[in-house]
Tab-separated table of C-alpha atoms and ligand atoms in Angstrom:
chain	number	residue	atom	x	y	z
I	104	MET	CA	-6.675	-14.479	61.825
I	105	LEU	CA	-8.512	-11.148	62.156
I	106	LYS	CA	-11.944	-11.608	63.760
I	107	LEU	CA	-14.473	-9.169	62.294
I	108	LEU	CA	-17.726	-7.788	63.616
I	109	ILE	CA	-19.816	-6.211	60.854
I	110	THR	CA	-22.548	-3.742	61.800
I	111	GLY	CA	-25.342	-3.163	59.287
I	112	ALA	CA	-24.760	-6.790	58.322
I	113	ASP	CA	-28.011	-7.063	56.379
I	114	GLY	CA	-27.616	-3.713	54.596
I	115	ARG	CA	-26.367	-3.240	51.035
I	116	MET	CA	-22.771	-2.698	52.169
I	117	GLY	CA	-22.890	-5.223	55.018
I	118	LYS	CA	-23.925	-8.024	52.660
I	119	THR	CA	-21.273	-7.022	50.125
I	120	LEU	CA	-18.609	-7.030	52.866
I	121	ILE	CA	-19.614	-10.533	53.895
I	122	ALA	CA	-19.400	-11.687	50.262
I	123	ALA	CA	-16.018	-9.973	49.790
I	124	LEU	CA	-14.542	-11.819	52.798
I	125	ASN	CA	-13.965	-14.731	50.398
I	126	ASP	CA	-11.030	-12.728	48.981
I	127	PHE	CA	-9.508	-12.184	52.466
I	128	PRO	CA	-8.483	-15.571	53.852
I	129	ASP	CA	-6.860	-13.936	56.910
I	130	CYS	CA	-10.162	-12.360	57.987
I	131	ARG	CA	-13.072	-14.216	59.545
I	132	LEU	CA	-16.610	-13.051	60.303
I	133	VAL	CA	-17.354	-13.705	63.991
I	134	ALA	CA	-20.322	-11.385	64.558
I	135	ALA	CA	-23.001	-9.702	62.469
I	136	VAL	CA	-25.177	-6.949	63.931
I	137	THR	CA	-28.266	-5.147	62.720
I	138	GLU	CA	-31.154	-3.142	64.135
I	139	ALA	CA	-33.635	-4.576	66.625
I	140	GLY	CA	-36.597	-4.629	64.212
I	141	SER	CA	-34.816	-6.337	61.329
I	142	ALA	CA	-36.488	-9.316	59.640
I	143	HIS	CA	-33.039	-10.974	59.472
I	144	LEU	CA	-32.430	-11.380	63.229
I	145	GLU	CA	-31.259	-14.911	64.153
I	146	GLN	CA	-30.675	-15.742	60.463
I	147	ASP	CA	-27.271	-16.839	59.176
I	148	ALA	CA	-25.298	-13.787	57.994
I	149	GLY	CA	-23.731	-15.664	55.062
I	150	LEU	CA	-27.085	-16.867	53.758
I	151	VAL	CA	-28.628	-13.395	54.149
I	152	ALA	CA	-25.721	-12.053	52.073
I	153	GLY	CA	-26.490	-14.621	49.357
I	154	CYS	CA	-23.317	-16.609	50.116
I	155	ALA	CA	-22.471	-19.911	51.800
I	156	GLU	CA	-23.518	-20.426	55.420
I	157	ALA	CA	-21.202	-18.431	57.699
I	158	GLY	CA	-22.169	-20.038	61.003
I	159	VAL	CA	-22.866	-16.560	62.437
I	160	SER	CA	-26.388	-15.519	63.440
I	161	ILE	CA	-27.363	-11.907	62.932
I	162	THR	CA	-28.001	-10.200	66.272
I	163	ALA	CA	-29.076	-6.800	67.549
I	164	ASP	CA	-26.830	-7.089	70.656
I	165	LEU	CA	-23.837	-4.999	69.652
I	166	ASP	CA	-22.197	-4.947	73.109
I	167	ARG	CA	-22.245	-8.718	73.433
I	168	ALA	CA	-21.115	-9.273	69.837
I	169	ALA	CA	-18.153	-6.921	70.318
I	170	LYS	CA	-16.698	-9.213	73.023
I	171	THR	CA	-15.881	-11.820	70.345
I	172	ALA	CA	-14.219	-9.479	67.816
I	173	ASP	CA	-10.788	-8.000	67.062
I	174	ILE	CA	-12.178	-5.168	64.933
I	175	ILE	CA	-15.505	-3.610	63.890
I	176	VAL	CA	-16.408	-2.694	60.311
I	177	ASP	CA	-19.350	-0.304	60.223
I	178	PHE	CA	-21.528	0.847	57.318
I	179	THR	CA	-24.761	1.958	58.959
I	180	VAL	CA	-26.287	5.285	59.950
I	181	PRO	CA	-24.548	8.089	61.898
I	182	GLU	CA	-26.187	7.325	65.286
I	183	VAL	CA	-25.045	3.694	65.117
I	184	THR	CA	-21.574	4.755	64.028
I	185	VAL	CA	-21.272	7.014	67.086
I	186	ARG	CA	-22.448	4.255	69.439
I	187	THR	CA	-20.087	1.780	67.759
I	188	THR	CA	-17.191	4.232	68.084
I	189	GLU	CA	-17.828	4.647	71.806
I	190	LEU	CA	-17.933	0.880	72.204
I	191	CYS	CA	-14.633	0.526	70.306
I	192	VAL	CA	-13.008	2.907	72.793
I	193	GLN	CA	-14.412	0.964	75.778
I	194	GLN	CA	-13.313	-2.406	74.381
I	195	GLY	CA	-10.029	-1.213	72.828
I	196	LEU	CA	-11.080	-2.269	69.317
I	197	PRO	CA	-10.029	-0.616	66.070
I	198	LEU	CA	-12.807	0.580	63.766
I	199	VAL	CA	-13.327	0.928	60.029
I	200	THR	CA	-16.303	3.104	59.196
I	201	GLY	CA	-17.772	4.112	55.857
I	202	THR	CA	-21.009	5.630	57.136
I	203	THR	CA	-21.639	9.041	55.615
I	204	GLY	CA	-23.782	11.995	56.648
I	205	LEU	CA	-22.296	12.509	60.134
I	206	ASN	CA	-22.981	15.980	61.529
I	207	LYS	CA	-20.265	18.100	63.139
I	208	ALA	CA	-20.943	16.834	66.683
I	209	GLN	CA	-20.919	13.188	65.535
I	210	GLN	CA	-17.696	13.787	63.620
I	211	LYS	CA	-16.200	15.334	66.765
I	212	THR	CA	-16.989	12.152	68.715
I	213	LEU	CA	-15.003	10.122	66.168
I	214	ALA	CA	-12.083	12.536	66.252
I	215	LYS	CA	-12.006	12.351	70.073
I	216	ALA	CA	-12.247	8.551	70.064
I	217	ALA	CA	-9.286	8.396	67.691
I	218	GLY	CA	-7.155	9.640	70.582
I	219	GLN	CA	-7.732	6.259	72.207
I	220	THR	CA	-8.176	3.770	69.363
I	221	ALA	CA	-7.298	3.388	65.687
I	222	ILE	CA	-10.043	4.412	63.261
I	223	VAL	CA	-10.151	4.429	59.473
I	224	GLN	CA	-12.964	6.626	58.235
I	225	ALA	CA	-13.560	7.175	54.532
I	226	PRO	CA	-16.621	8.323	52.608
I	227	ASN	CA	-15.455	6.098	49.775
I	228	PHE	CA	-13.228	3.049	50.153
I	229	SER	CA	-12.692	2.395	46.443
I	230	PRO	CA	-9.106	2.792	45.213
I	231	GLY	CA	-10.385	4.697	42.155
I	232	VAL	CA	-11.670	7.572	44.282
I	233	TYR	CA	-8.268	7.780	45.956
I	234	TRP	CA	-6.679	8.019	42.476
I	235	MET	CA	-9.118	10.850	41.751
I	236	GLU	CA	-7.873	12.692	44.848
I	237	VAL	CA	-4.275	12.329	43.645
I	238	LEU	CA	-5.240	13.827	40.268
I	239	ILE	CA	-7.049	16.744	41.935
I	240	ARG	CA	-3.922	17.609	43.917
I	241	GLN	CA	-1.779	17.361	40.765
I	242	ILE	CA	-4.090	19.687	38.838
I	243	ALA	CA	-3.914	22.202	41.688
I	244	THR	CA	-0.104	21.987	41.640
I	245	LEU	CA	-0.070	22.604	37.867
I	246	ASN	CA	-2.133	25.749	38.473
I	247	ALA	CA	-0.293	26.935	41.570
I	248	ASP	CA	0.434	30.355	40.016
I	249	ALA	CA	-3.278	31.222	39.596
I	250	PRO	CA	-5.435	28.639	41.434
I	251	GLU	CA	-8.334	31.127	41.671
I	252	LEU	CA	-8.919	30.781	37.912
I	253	LEU	CA	-10.005	27.141	38.198
I	254	ASP	CA	-13.769	26.793	38.277
I	255	VAL	CA	-14.656	23.583	40.146
I	256	GLU	CA	-17.931	21.639	39.949
I	257	ILE	CA	-18.749	18.246	41.453
I	258	PHE	CA	-21.549	15.992	40.210
I	259	GLU	CA	-22.756	12.796	41.825
I	260	VAL	CA	-25.355	10.113	41.037
I	261	HIS	CA	-26.642	7.536	43.540
I	262	HIS	CA	-29.531	5.131	44.033
I	263	ARG	CA	-32.849	6.531	45.170
I	264	GLN	CA	-32.583	5.059	48.733
I	265	LYS	CA	-29.520	7.125	49.631
I	266	ILE	CA	-30.241	9.302	52.659
I	267	ASP	CA	-27.605	12.050	52.520
I	268	ALA	CA	-26.900	14.619	49.789
I	269	PRO	CA	-24.424	15.672	48.546
I	270	SER	CA	-22.761	12.302	49.064
I	271	GLY	CA	-19.917	12.001	51.559
I	272	THR	CA	-17.596	11.318	48.634
I	273	ALA	CA	-18.680	14.486	46.801
I	274	LEU	CA	-18.061	16.559	49.948
I	275	HIS	CA	-14.709	14.858	50.446
I	276	LEU	CA	-13.638	15.564	46.849
I	277	GLY	CA	-14.735	19.172	47.324
I	278	GLN	CA	-12.673	19.393	50.503
I	279	VAL	CA	-9.634	17.889	48.745
I	280	ALA	CA	-10.014	20.429	45.889
I	281	ALA	CA	-10.504	23.331	48.318
I	282	ASP	CA	-7.433	22.384	50.355
I	283	ALA	CA	-5.315	21.891	47.219
I	284	LEU	CA	-6.411	25.234	45.749
I	285	GLY	CA	-6.055	27.129	49.034
I	286	ARG	CA	-9.789	27.845	49.384
I	287	ASP	CA	-11.818	27.760	52.591
I	288	PHE	CA	-14.305	24.924	51.969
I	289	ASP	CA	-16.945	26.221	54.392
I	290	LYS	CA	-16.946	29.660	52.745
I	291	ASN	CA	-16.627	28.525	49.121
I	292	ALA	CA	-18.865	25.472	48.877
I	293	PRO	CA	-22.499	26.585	48.761
I	294	LEU	CA	-24.105	23.137	48.755
I	295	ASN	CA	-27.352	24.404	47.220
I	296	HIS	CA	-26.013	26.827	44.638
I	297	GLN	CA	-28.288	25.327	41.973
I	298	ALA	CA	-31.220	26.855	43.844
I	299	ALA	CA	-29.512	30.218	44.363
I	300	GLN	CA	-30.135	33.158	42.079
I	301	GLY	CA	-27.342	35.048	40.350
I	302	ALA	CA	-23.932	34.292	38.928
I	303	LYS	CA	-21.650	31.738	40.521
I	304	ALA	CA	-19.306	33.392	43.017
I	305	LYS	CA	-15.592	33.476	42.239
I	306	GLU	CA	-13.786	30.426	43.677
I	307	ALA	CA	-17.103	28.750	44.583
I	308	ILE	CA	-17.114	24.956	44.409
I	309	GLY	CA	-20.506	23.770	43.167
I	310	PHE	CA	-22.336	20.500	43.825
I	311	ALA	CA	-25.040	18.767	41.802
I	312	CYS	CA	-26.773	15.552	42.930
I	313	THR	CA	-28.997	13.062	41.130
I	314	ARG	CA	-30.937	10.214	42.794
I	315	SER	CA	-31.873	7.600	40.242
I	316	GLY	CA	-32.895	3.914	40.293
I	317	ASP	CA	-30.258	1.612	41.764
I	318	ALA	CA	-27.137	3.533	40.661
I	319	VAL	CA	-24.220	2.346	42.827
I	320	GLY	CA	-22.307	5.628	42.710
I	321	GLU	CA	-20.791	8.009	40.189
I	322	HIS	CA	-18.693	11.089	40.912
I	323	LYS	CA	-17.405	13.619	38.421
I	324	ILE	CA	-15.238	16.647	39.087
I	325	THR	CA	-14.917	19.352	36.468
I	326	PHE	CA	-12.152	21.930	36.268
I	327	ALA	CA	-13.002	24.748	33.884
I	328	VAL	CA	-11.055	27.781	32.693
I	329	PRO	CA	-12.184	30.154	29.947
I	330	GLY	CA	-12.383	28.175	26.702
I	331	GLU	CA	-12.010	24.610	28.046
I	332	SER	CA	-12.807	22.124	30.779
I	333	LEU	CA	-11.480	18.822	32.098
I	334	HIS	CA	-13.763	16.146	33.582
I	335	ILE	CA	-12.603	13.275	35.775
I	336	THR	CA	-15.258	10.633	36.414
I	337	HIS	CA	-15.303	7.669	38.768
I	338	GLN	CA	-18.002	5.053	38.348
I	339	ALA	CA	-18.564	2.223	40.800
I	340	PHE	CA	-20.149	-0.701	38.945
I	341	SER	CA	-20.674	-2.735	42.118
I	342	ARG	CA	-20.243	-2.284	45.886
I	343	HIS	CA	-17.363	-4.757	45.813
I	344	ALA	CA	-14.921	-1.912	45.126
I	345	PHE	CA	-15.934	-0.294	48.448
I	346	ALA	CA	-16.060	-3.589	50.333
I	347	ARG	CA	-12.610	-4.764	49.238
I	348	GLY	CA	-11.136	-1.353	50.123
I	349	ALA	CA	-12.793	-1.449	53.561
I	350	LEU	CA	-11.448	-4.950	54.277
I	351	GLN	CA	-7.988	-3.870	53.119
I	352	ALA	CA	-8.345	-0.950	55.569
I	353	ALA	CA	-9.372	-3.375	58.351
I	354	VAL	CA	-6.231	-5.467	57.881
I	355	TRP	CA	-4.108	-2.308	57.773
I	356	VAL	CA	-5.624	-0.544	60.801
I	357	SER	CA	-5.425	-3.656	62.965
I	358	ARG	CA	-1.648	-2.993	63.063
I	359	GLN	CA	-1.827	0.775	63.738
I	360	LYS	CA	-1.633	2.886	66.869
I	361	SER	CA	-4.573	5.097	67.835
I	362	GLY	CA	-5.419	7.844	65.352
I	363	LEU	CA	-7.939	8.921	62.744
I	364	TYR	CA	-6.855	7.616	59.352
I	365	GLY	CA	-8.252	7.853	55.829
I	366	MET	CA	-7.939	5.879	52.617
I	367	ARG	CA	-4.856	7.932	51.737
I	368	ASP	CA	-3.082	6.415	54.764
I	369	VAL	CA	-4.230	2.909	53.845
I	370	MET	CA	-3.136	3.255	50.211
I	371	THR	CA	0.235	4.802	51.005
I	372	GLY	CA	0.944	3.237	54.418
F	255	NAD	P1	-28.429	0.230	53.987
F	255	NAD	O1	-29.613	1.063	54.334
F	255	NAD	O2	-28.562	-0.790	52.918
F	255	NAD	O3	-27.887	-0.510	55.303
F	255	NAD	C1	-27.851	0.131	56.562
F	255	NAD	C2	-27.636	-0.916	57.643
F	255	NAD	O4	-27.616	-0.230	58.909
F	255	NAD	C3	-28.764	-1.957	57.715
F	255	NAD	O5	-28.215	-3.223	58.037
F	255	NAD	C4	-29.614	-1.444	58.874
F	255	NAD	O6	-30.320	-2.503	59.533
F	255	NAD	C5	-28.536	-0.892	59.793
F	255	NAD	N1	-29.141	0.059	60.711
F	255	NAD	C6	-29.895	1.150	60.406
F	255	NAD	N2	-30.352	1.725	61.536
F	255	NAD	C7	-29.875	0.983	62.575
F	255	NAD	C8	-30.001	1.062	63.991
F	255	NAD	N3	-30.701	2.036	64.583
F	255	NAD	N4	-29.363	0.133	64.741
F	255	NAD	C9	-28.639	-0.858	64.187
F	255	NAD	N5	-28.490	-1.000	62.837
F	255	NAD	C10	-29.103	-0.081	62.047
F	255	NAD	O7	-27.258	1.286	53.631
F	255	NAD	P2	-25.946	1.024	52.768
F	255	NAD	O8	-26.223	1.350	51.351
F	255	NAD	O9	-25.334	-0.270	53.138
F	255	NAD	O10	-25.038	2.234	53.289
F	255	NAD	C11	-24.705	2.349	54.663
F	255	NAD	C12	-23.820	3.579	54.849
F	255	NAD	O11	-22.574	3.384	54.155
F	255	NAD	C13	-24.407	4.889	54.285
F	255	NAD	O12	-24.045	5.951	55.123
F	255	NAD	C14	-23.716	5.028	52.925
F	255	NAD	O13	-23.635	6.350	52.471
F	255	NAD	C15	-22.351	4.482	53.268
F	255	NAD	N6	-21.562	3.980	52.132
F	255	NAD	C16	-20.240	4.218	52.199
F	255	NAD	C17	-19.409	3.695	51.233
F	255	NAD	C18	-17.918	3.923	51.360
F	255	NAD	O14	-17.135	3.426	50.523
F	255	NAD	N7	-17.476	4.611	52.406
F	255	NAD	C19	-19.920	2.953	50.177
F	255	NAD	C20	-21.297	2.710	50.152
F	255	NAD	C21	-22.114	3.227	51.161
């Protein structure tokens, strides 16, 4: 039995993870953590998630909660993810994190921690987005003789509460495309090119973001050449796709040595 601590337990993803645990009989919720000011402190995590009583009270005491767990699953905000990562190293716990919007220094902390514990980090835990990555690499292979001719654009739509833009998934897809096409992502991905004046630079990878209502998440990548274009779209209809993927990653990483893994490792491992 894998004993899980979920951070952000009363957030959109935290509640969906708790609901999705029904499909993972070998996993059990033992601790649920949120921020100190939350209205859900001391409430039952299952009931807060709209499910049956879980027998686990939501707490703000991460350090204490971690003593009861085998693994931490984290969908929160970057500062909490960093603190949780450091705690995982201290306690020797593996970590699954889906938090997006980490800056370079925060990302560095995770990379360093992965030298001492096993971490799965993915901006999108849905299998469909992994399939999209596979297709991007295949398209690059099919155009290996002239990859510079492919014009790449990435579009994403999310709910209006989302903090970061472009989404972590959009940036990840852009990175996958850049790597596959032999382009330097940092040089070729002007994240605000919609606001820039003038023609799109050769080999630039463009991003467009929409924040609208309660949209769960949509990502589209377009490959254009003169005279035609191909669009690949992934739509998440509910957060269950992410939650099931994250729990699958938790089961997988609980058996791994230290290292920084992604959904590609989980899906192919
Ligand atoms: P949310 O705002 O609904 O939930 C955030 C949770 O973090 C809440 O429980 C909140 O109380 C907690 N939190 C915030 N500040 C805290 C603090 N200082 N201390 C302790 N807890 C704190 O957000 P969400 O929609 O659940 O998304 C969370 C993160 O997961 C975001 O970064 C989002 O982009 C990402 N996300 C990733 C995937 C994926 O598949 N990787 C899917 C959906 C969302």
